[in-house]
Amino acid sequence: MPYFESRTDGFVIGGRYDGVVKGQEQEFNLPPAEFQRRYGLDVVRPENNIVPVTALPRTVVPLAVVTPDGVWHEWGDDQEEDAWAAEFRKLAAAHQDALAVAIDCHC
């Protein structure tokens, strides 16, 4: 297993992005700690937050991606949205056998 450089101090699967990878509208728009305090983590289901990369709706463009080789790719501050979307689509095309997991993290 590759070593991942830490970029967050906490995360949950789904969280504020529950269901987004399946094209569902977000039901919760709270910071992770507040979400957990109000609802716990049992309202978020893995089946709503893990899909094959090939099943991602075209409208889903994440802020960051960790590829199977352990490399973190993210939308840069000075990068145009369309450029990042194109970069993400290339990464997704290169890793079609991977899974996409919605992660709500605090960076």
C-alpha positions as a LaTeX table, in Angstrom:
\begin{tabular}{lrrr}
\hline
Residue & $x$ (\AA) & $y$ (\AA) & $z$ (\AA) \\
\hline
Met1 & 0.00 & 0.00 & 0.00 \\
Pro2 & 1.43 & 3.40 & $-0.93$ \\
Tyr3 & 2.13 & 6.03 & 1.70 \\
Phe4 & $-0.23$ & 8.99 & 1.55 \\
Glu5 & 1.08 & 12.36 & 2.66 \\
Ser6 & $-1.42$ & 13.80 & 5.10 \\
Arg7 & $-3.43$ & 16.66 & 3.68 \\
Thr8 & $-6.38$ & 16.58 & 6.08 \\
Asp9 & $-6.95$ & 16.46 & 9.80 \\
Gly10 & $-10.23$ & 14.60 & 9.55 \\
Phe11 & $-12.68$ & 13.09 & 7.07 \\
Val12 & $-15.88$ & 11.09 & 6.66 \\
Ile13 & $-17.22$ & 9.18 & 3.68 \\
Gly14 & $-20.06$ & 11.18 & 2.18 \\
Gly15 & $-20.75$ & 13.83 & 4.80 \\
Arg16 & $-21.83$ & 17.06 & 3.11 \\
Tyr17 & $-21.37$ & 15.33 & $-0.25$ \\
Asp18 & $-23.59$ & 12.33 & 0.52 \\
Gly19 & $-24.91$ & 10.92 & $-2.76$ \\
Val20 & $-23.16$ & 13.42 & $-5.05$ \\
Val21 & $-21.15$ & 10.69 & $-6.84$ \\
Lys22 & $-24.48$ & 9.19 & $-7.88$ \\
Gly23 & $-25.87$ & 12.50 & $-9.10$ \\
Gln24 & $-28.13$ & 12.97 & $-6.07$ \\
Glu25 & $-28.70$ & 16.42 & $-4.62$ \\
Gln26 & $-26.92$ & 17.18 & $-1.37$ \\
Glu27 & $-29.20$ & 16.82 & 1.61 \\
Phe28 & $-26.77$ & 18.15 & 4.19 \\
Asn29 & $-24.60$ & 21.24 & 3.96 \\
Leu30 & $-22.82$ & 21.25 & 7.31 \\
Pro31 & $-19.17$ & 21.08 & 8.34 \\
Pro32 & $-18.17$ & 17.46 & 9.17 \\
Ala33 & $-18.10$ & 17.96 & 12.96 \\
Glu34 & $-21.55$ & 19.61 & 12.99 \\
Phe35 & $-22.93$ & 16.95 & 10.65 \\
Gln36 & $-21.71$ & 14.20 & 12.99 \\
Arg37 & $-23.03$ & 16.00 & 16.09 \\
Arg38 & $-26.50$ & 16.44 & 14.57 \\
Tyr39 & $-26.95$ & 13.21 & 12.65 \\
Gly40 & $-24.21$ & 10.79 & 13.59 \\
Leu41 & $-22.55$ & 8.86 & 10.82 \\
Asp42 & $-25.18$ & 6.15 & 10.43 \\
Val43 & $-27.34$ & 8.28 & 8.09 \\
Val44 & $-24.60$ & 8.23 & 5.45 \\
Arg45 & $-24.55$ & 4.99 & 3.50 \\
Pro46 & $-21.46$ & 3.73 & 1.62 \\
Glu47 & $-23.66$ & 2.61 & $-1.27$ \\
Asn48 & $-24.53$ & 6.30 & $-1.86$ \\
Asn49 & $-20.89$ & 7.37 & $-1.86$ \\
Ile50 & $-18.84$ & 4.72 & $-3.65$ \\
Val51 & $-19.20$ & 4.12 & $-7.39$ \\
Pro52 & $-17.02$ & 2.93 & $-10.26$ \\
Val53 & $-15.22$ & 5.88 & $-11.84$ \\
Thr54 & $-17.00$ & 5.07 & $-15.09$ \\
Ala55 & $-20.37$ & 5.62 & $-13.38$ \\
Leu56 & $-19.65$ & 9.17 & $-12.18$ \\
Pro57 & $-22.11$ & 11.72 & $-13.56$ \\
Arg58 & $-20.41$ & 14.10 & $-16.00$ \\
Thr59 & $-21.35$ & 17.00 & $-13.74$ \\
Val60 & $-19.21$ & 15.65 & $-10.88$ \\
Val61 & $-15.81$ & 17.32 & $-10.79$ \\
Pro62 & $-14.06$ & 16.88 & $-7.42$ \\
Leu63 & $-11.70$ & 19.35 & $-5.82$ \\
Ala64 & $-9.07$ & 16.64 & $-5.35$ \\
Val65 & $-8.32$ & 13.09 & $-6.48$ \\
Val66 & $-5.99$ & 10.45 & $-5.09$ \\
Thr67 & $-5.04$ & 8.04 & $-7.86$ \\
Pro68 & $-4.32$ & 4.34 & $-7.21$ \\
Asp69 & $-0.57$ & 5.08 & $-7.18$ \\
Gly70 & $-1.09$ & 7.32 & $-4.13$ \\
Val71 & $-0.57$ & 10.65 & $-5.89$ \\
Trp72 & $-2.77$ & 13.56 & $-4.76$ \\
His73 & $-4.09$ & 15.76 & $-7.60$ \\
Glu74 & $-6.04$ & 18.91 & $-6.81$ \\
Trp75 & $-7.62$ & 21.95 & $-8.37$ \\
Gly76 & $-4.96$ & 24.62 & $-8.05$ \\
Asp77 & $-5.70$ & 28.15 & $-6.84$ \\
Asp78 & $-4.56$ & 29.66 & $-10.12$ \\
Gln79 & $-6.14$ & 26.97 & $-12.33$ \\
Glu80 & $-9.26$ & 27.65 & $-14.37$ \\
Glu81 & $-12.24$ & 25.41 & $-13.63$ \\
Asp82 & $-12.34$ & 24.08 & $-17.21$ \\
Ala83 & $-8.63$ & 23.19 & $-17.08$ \\
Trp84 & $-9.09$ & 21.25 & $-13.83$ \\
Ala85 & $-12.18$ & 19.50 & $-15.20$ \\
Ala86 & $-10.18$ & 18.41 & $-18.26$ \\
Glu87 & $-7.31$ & 17.20 & $-16.05$ \\
Phe88 & $-9.76$ & 15.27 & $-13.87$ \\
Arg89 & $-11.38$ & 13.64 & $-16.92$ \\
Lys90 & $-7.93$ & 12.49 & $-18.12$ \\
Leu91 & $-7.22$ & 11.01 & $-14.68$ \\
Ala92 & $-10.60$ & 9.26 & $-14.65$ \\
Ala93 & $-10.02$ & 7.88 & $-18.16$ \\
Ala94 & $-6.61$ & 6.57 & $-17.10$ \\
His95 & $-8.10$ & 4.80 & $-14.06$ \\
Gln96 & $-11.39$ & 3.42 & $-15.37$ \\
Asp97 & $-11.15$ & 0.32 & $-13.19$ \\
Ala98 & $-10.93$ & 2.40 & $-9.97$ \\
Leu99 & $-13.66$ & 3.39 & $-7.53$ \\
Ala100 & $-14.74$ & 6.95 & $-6.79$ \\
Val101 & $-15.44$ & 7.62 & $-3.12$ \\
Ala102 & $-17.05$ & 10.84 & $-1.90$ \\
Ile103 & $-14.98$ & 12.13 & 1.00 \\
Asp104 & $-15.85$ & 15.16 & 3.08 \\
Cys105 & $-12.63$ & 16.31 & 4.66 \\
His106 & $-11.25$ & 19.20 & 6.62 \\
Cys107 & $-7.99$ & 20.47 & 5.17 \\
\hline
\end{tabular}
